[in-house]
Amino acid sequence: MFTRQNRTEIQHFVVTAKQMQAIESRIFDAGMPVAALMEKVAGRITEGILSKIKSISVTSIGVLVGPGHNGGDALVVARELHFLGYSVVICCPFSKQKELTQSHFKYITSLGISINKNMESLQHCEVIIDGMFGFGLERPITDELAEGVNQINAGNKQILSIDLPSGIHTDTGEVLGTAIHATYTFCLGLWKLAFLQDSALDYLGEVELIDFDIPLADIEAILGQTPEFRRITPENAMADLPLPRPLATHKYKNGNLLIVAGSHRYTGAAILAGLGARASGVGMLSIAVPNSIKPLLSTQLPEALIIGCPETEDGAILDFPSNFSLDQFDAIACGPGLTQSATTLVQLILECNRPLILDADGLNILAQLNPILTLSQRQAATIITPHPGEFKRLFPELAEELSNHVFVTQKAAQQSQSIVVLKGAKVCIGTANTVWINPESTPALARGGSGDVLTGLLGGLLAAVVLNQTPIDAIVKTAVWWHAQAGIQAAKDKTELGVDALTLTQYLNLNPIQSRFLNKSHP
């Protein structure tokens, strides 16, 4: 049963504008009066606004009102703030409103609150509430309306947006002409896709979901049992961790991972991938590197089996040693620091029947090998982890759509029949049926080597879950979330500028993951 005690479950749902409209229609068709829902939602928005402004001195609050129900929400909030003693200034630059919104205007007028059409009327307010447009906006904001929005943005006020900053497309996060730069945004009911698109991040500010008790049956009736888009939450991220281990176990029951990485020029990439794998707790770790850098890896990772390989003249791996078999490993992670001289090696790995993570130069080499055909023909699971530049080389026909990270990740996964991890401020994980998006991250991870750490961490988890038959896509979301949480905690302790990739590896063992392991009993 979906009760108030487990409403945290609502956090993983993500909807498009069309889906949200369908869910709301079900609620209204079931008998919920629109006016009653508006009162409930606006009450919770008011609580959220009060929590945000309680620490600052506020005498006047401006309320920007639109013609639809988003404007109606804003008017109810304005009314409640008026009753709490705040001086409220209302601006509505529209001549017509929906019927319910018009009713609230009538009552607001009876309270003696003046209504202005010009946005300049808000310039002396310390705080502005943006209730102009909610979800579903399709047309650009232009002309006088755009000028007014730009004036509000230039005022450097605290701006609290209802549902979405006005001017942001609900699904793509695209700026439609211009948009409000919110300090806080209160997303209503369910998370909209825009909150998980990199293109909207500069406009959203701090975000919070205002849950107004949508029945789970109504959500599932529209989204189905397996929603197309989902947010990663701490609960679903940790649900598939291979912890705790049985008391009777040994290293080969906890995953046997091979990392193929590094070159004379990029030794650090192999080390960082190895340290990421170490943090996963993988049972057995082997790292294949050029012979010339083998001693450096042995010093940094004494527990790993370092496999020295013949190398090219420029210090890249040429081939594996004689009598070496890829079949002995549960999973392979390939790419960090290889250089593109390792083409033959990557081709050999792509042909093997082992779950594979391909990153960095592994992806650059794949881009030259008809990537969609090559990936779709693999017999084992494949995970690719491109940043946007690598993604364009792999999927050039999707390059023009890359601003819409969520949708291009989904398309790439379907075309290649692989799991696609598209890196960015909001990492997207595309599978055949679902896109998982990580909502929490930090700019501290935008440094060289952070991706190598993720590759190793993901490889270690992959090797472990292959043995216990956990769905592979489940552990990918775990690795992405774990990696981001380590970065967030490191940034808190070290500042964003102080989180190099080596420091990041040291934080992989801390906080939520460790706590879960310590608090969960053995079977």
XYZ file of C-alpha atoms in Angstrom, residues 123-313:
191
model
C 11.103 46.040 -8.870
C 10.947 47.158 -5.227
C 9.956 43.721 -3.847
C 12.624 41.778 -1.968
C 11.236 38.410 -3.121
C 9.379 37.484 -6.307
C 7.142 34.453 -6.766
C 7.022 33.277 -10.375
C 3.622 31.798 -11.179
C 3.428 32.823 -14.813
C 3.768 29.502 -16.679
C 3.899 25.957 -15.313
C 4.364 22.715 -17.215
C 3.316 22.458 -20.839
C 4.630 25.755 -22.243
C 5.439 25.346 -25.951
C 5.708 28.887 -27.399
C 8.662 31.234 -26.859
C 8.358 34.211 -24.537
C 8.800 37.282 -26.740
C 8.343 41.049 -27.040
C 7.225 42.982 -23.930
C 6.839 39.807 -21.900
C 10.444 38.815 -22.645
C 11.648 42.309 -21.720
C 9.810 42.036 -18.409
C 11.350 38.645 -17.643
C 14.811 39.975 -18.419
C 14.204 42.962 -16.122
C 13.220 40.633 -13.289
C 16.343 38.551 -13.829
C 18.511 41.670 -13.830
C 17.095 42.746 -10.459
C 19.070 40.068 -8.555
C 16.079 39.269 -6.352
C 15.309 35.967 -4.718
C 12.887 34.337 -7.174
C 10.780 31.317 -6.243
C 9.211 29.567 -9.239
C 6.083 27.438 -9.064
C 6.461 24.106 -10.907
C 9.022 25.375 -13.468
C 10.768 28.686 -14.086
C 8.591 30.422 -16.660
C 10.071 29.965 -20.131
C 11.545 26.466 -19.629
C 10.246 23.637 -21.824
C 8.866 20.871 -19.604
C 10.473 17.969 -21.453
C 13.674 19.243 -23.048
C 14.695 21.918 -20.549
C 15.104 24.266 -23.516
C 14.828 28.007 -22.932
C 11.854 29.221 -24.944
C 13.021 32.678 -25.949
C 13.949 33.731 -22.426
C 13.264 32.324 -18.973
C 13.154 33.209 -15.319
C 16.380 32.548 -13.416
C 14.933 31.031 -10.251
C 16.629 30.909 -6.875
C 14.297 28.085 -5.854
C 11.869 25.990 -7.872
C 8.996 24.016 -6.372
C 8.160 21.154 -8.740
C 4.532 20.124 -8.296
C 3.390 16.532 -7.883
C 5.973 14.635 -9.917
C 9.405 15.507 -11.252
C 9.291 16.902 -14.778
C 11.972 15.926 -17.285
C 13.338 19.462 -17.447
C 14.729 19.081 -13.918
C 17.048 16.363 -15.235
C 18.221 18.087 -18.409
C 21.580 19.887 -18.359
C 20.139 22.718 -20.480
C 17.779 23.836 -17.672
C 20.183 23.721 -14.742
C 21.219 27.384 -14.807
C 17.562 28.409 -14.428
C 16.231 26.018 -11.794
C 18.170 27.081 -8.718
C 17.572 24.900 -5.666
C 14.777 22.437 -6.356
C 12.158 20.751 -4.206
C 9.287 18.404 -4.989
C 5.908 19.464 -3.609
C 4.094 16.169 -3.126
C 0.320 16.575 -3.225
C -0.545 12.891 -2.731
C -1.106 11.626 -6.265
C -2.371 8.028 -5.906
C 0.123 5.435 -7.096
C -2.624 3.781 -9.145
C -3.018 6.952 -11.218
C 0.729 7.203 -11.791
C 1.070 3.571 -12.840
C -2.010 3.772 -15.065
C -0.176 6.351 -17.198
C 3.485 5.386 -16.751
C 3.050 1.611 -16.471
C 4.879 -0.728 -14.114
C 8.212 0.119 -15.775
C 8.317 3.902 -16.291
C 10.232 5.208 -19.283
C 12.148 7.809 -17.245
C 13.267 7.412 -13.621
C 15.353 9.352 -11.118
C 18.065 7.589 -9.167
C 17.351 7.862 -5.444
C 19.427 6.615 -2.492
C 16.907 3.846 -1.938
C 16.968 2.395 -5.454
C 20.699 3.091 -5.887
C 21.637 0.949 -2.908
C 18.986 -1.714 -3.369
C 21.162 -3.836 -5.669
C 24.541 -3.490 -4.003
C 26.158 -6.927 -3.591
C 26.385 -6.371 0.175
C 26.680 -7.897 2.647
C 28.552 -10.958 1.455
C 27.781 -14.466 2.663
C 29.995 -15.647 5.496
C 31.212 -18.601 3.420
C 32.766 -16.912 0.389
C 36.067 -16.435 -1.411
C 37.598 -13.954 -3.830
C 36.402 -15.615 -7.021
C 32.812 -15.526 -5.757
C 33.085 -11.754 -5.430
C 33.959 -10.995 -9.022
C 37.030 -11.333 -11.225
C 37.636 -8.106 -13.154
C 40.136 -7.316 -15.880
C 40.974 -3.674 -16.535
C 42.738 -2.950 -19.824
C 44.131 0.552 -19.575
C 47.100 2.861 -19.614
C 50.059 3.669 -21.815
C 53.494 5.145 -21.338
C 51.931 8.593 -21.739
C 48.806 7.994 -19.619
C 49.916 5.871 -16.680
C 47.616 7.658 -14.254
C 44.451 6.555 -16.058
C 45.203 2.903 -15.338
C 45.995 3.660 -11.693
C 42.783 5.642 -11.181
C 40.650 2.953 -12.801
C 42.314 0.388 -10.552
C 41.650 2.465 -7.438
C 38.006 2.841 -8.467
C 37.733 -0.936 -8.849
C 39.405 -1.439 -5.477
C 36.689 0.636 -3.796
C 33.985 -1.617 -5.280
C 35.264 -4.524 -3.192
C 35.781 -6.723 -6.255
C 37.196 -10.100 -5.259
C 39.976 -10.359 -7.821
C 41.435 -7.482 -9.808
C 43.772 -7.828 -12.795
C 45.086 -4.857 -14.766
C 46.660 -5.233 -18.193
C 49.156 -2.449 -18.983
C 52.237 -1.950 -21.179
C 55.307 -3.683 -19.754
C 57.127 -0.383 -19.232
C 54.636 0.921 -16.646
C 53.971 -2.364 -14.812
C 56.212 -1.429 -11.820
C 54.265 1.814 -11.260
C 50.960 -0.049 -11.107
C 52.359 -2.689 -8.741
C 53.438 0.032 -6.322
C 50.035 1.758 -6.296
C 47.874 -1.385 -6.293
C 49.794 -4.158 -4.531
C 46.704 -6.375 -4.213
C 46.057 -6.403 -7.970
C 47.575 -8.798 -10.488
C 49.397 -6.507 -12.926
C 49.723 -8.073 -16.362
C 52.577 -6.637 -18.407
C 51.825 -6.581 -22.140
C 53.926 -6.129 -25.275
C 53.776 -2.511 -26.370
C 53.994 -0.339 -29.454
C 56.827 2.067 -30.160
